[in-house]
């Protein structure tokens, strides 16, 4: 009864309004806490009783180190600005966003900015707002799509509260993060942004906002050339700043041994030392921005401020510290605008021509225009840049200069650095997001040709009804297209046939007498919405697809349901009809002399030699035959058996395989297949050729949402009934020093069974056996157990084997750090199928290792109850 009474008040939109208000309120409070905390720590740092030469470097070092410890130990996702992580979460990547991340982000940002690092707090407030909204969506369970909208509202509220700019918060989400204009998304984001900005302004003051006298903002025709110069300079320097971010990240990756706390502490120490000699480096973003906008500084000091802020921001961001680049971009833009203002005045003064410098816009106009221009160049969001500066000043006279400067800067920067900076930052982590439209709607762009069945059972219009009855009884279909002279002339269903037989006329009629003539059809390029509209509006169960009068396929409701099921389950990469079996175009067989068979798919003649070299070594060690296959993908519109295949492209691979067969003494088979799906074709070969082991190459580490490794490799990891070995070749293919992490059990046993063959690839190879213990859980092999395993390997391989027990919270980092310490050439890993699939959710250890090191990584995917053993 109570539920029914509350139903009018619990509609979807009313709940959305309440949730948006809560998100805005909490995000605003978090932004106020962050702002006032940073201001208090900055004041404490600069007014310390210690001498500045001691206080600034020491606080920078200790504060940066503590910030790094907080992130590394509690929430590694809280490093950096946080905006790439939010963008990934909105793109359905497996990125944690919850209360833990929000609290760690808040604390680590306070420590990082309070210790003097040249970063901003607005980027972190975006992640904090998004994380709090994500936590709310867990407390009040909802659909994944609606959860995405709540996260976007939290991000908008965070940015609005950080800048006191509610419109900019909404625009940034629309322009960069979400690109979704649905009513509910915009409504939630607008309301959350408004409340977040109100809370921030009432409790936190103006922040970066500037109260400008409109008399200080002017624009004349003589300013236009210099505004264009400002836009060009901001675009070029903004592009350089973006490149500098990636260069700084690459630079700090060389100091992995310091750990995240060490790297951030080092950046804090350097920042503090610079602040001792250049006091402008010790001023926070708000104070420096106000100082520049007023135009009270000389050009020399402004130039020094620009260079120092530019370099220290790159230093801080590259270290991995929690902090954003929004505020530093605005400060850099203000400095650049002041310099262009000095240039404009100098040009007119130098020529002594009219107008006098007083007729030009003042430094304030140029500084504010530079803020928007540089922000636009760095972030790639020109509309948001214009609105942020406008909301900060509330001055309409700035709109035209901002549009000129921001528009030019964006075009120049985008030409120099194609694509979103946040997508590039995610790509460094191996996360590649799909286009928003595709991520939102996996069926966007599908046509009738993608879904239709191409092999259609048809009946002739002249067929007697008794034969039609037999045709229905032999088939599971409930309707058939009717053809006459190869043209579609009608359609017949069971209900049509039942009406005729009920009247007792079935002995005298043909199919042409009872069929529905002029059936509704669609062309192959008809969109899915059009197909669904016809099926639902006309209550049809099947829809013929025709080109003119020629029948080319048919779509049933079952086809659409199957496509949806396949997409949701993730079992198929493409929607549409089931792929047909592959077809053997060429094969060359050798005597079957091995104790098993190893399958090696080959595609690229450039990478094939290294793959065959490793496969041959493993096959020698296991006494297996080699089954090499080259698969040619053909369109689904063509049957593999009917496809025209040029074998000249496969000839270099065949010659390479045969040369290995001649020199190795192995029994080597080779075949070329045409297939719709490479993964499915490999599964067919595994079944038909009784494959015991598959070896595949893997060249591009990828953390795309839902992937274990990559498309075809994932198919075999999930579905192959035999063992699968995946090889990521290293930069230098040497195999003298092997690192084998182990936790005991059959996975490690099978991986070590590959060693007799693999060791033949090196010269006097050595083996380092290690196990990793978590510092808190403490579950790992004992030193005695790992020593016993080493003794067994020494007895089997007659090679030196060293052991080590490592203690580290991250398995991947422990392995990569130890591999670097031991100068390992290759890492051999073992894992079960279930373990690999669970890593998609819990953290992909093999991928993390492959990303963090450039040596060869070999992964054996173990099959339950099947253990590889050396002969």
GROMACS .gro file of C-alpha atoms in nm, residues 81 278 532 642 660:
model
    5
   81UNK     CA    1   4.434   1.493  -1.289
  278UNK     CA    2   6.244   3.259  -0.787
  532UNK     CA    3   1.215  -0.235  -3.636
  642UNK     CA    4   3.344  -1.910  -5.311
  660UNK     CA    5   6.239  -2.422  -4.099
   0.00000   0.00000   0.00000
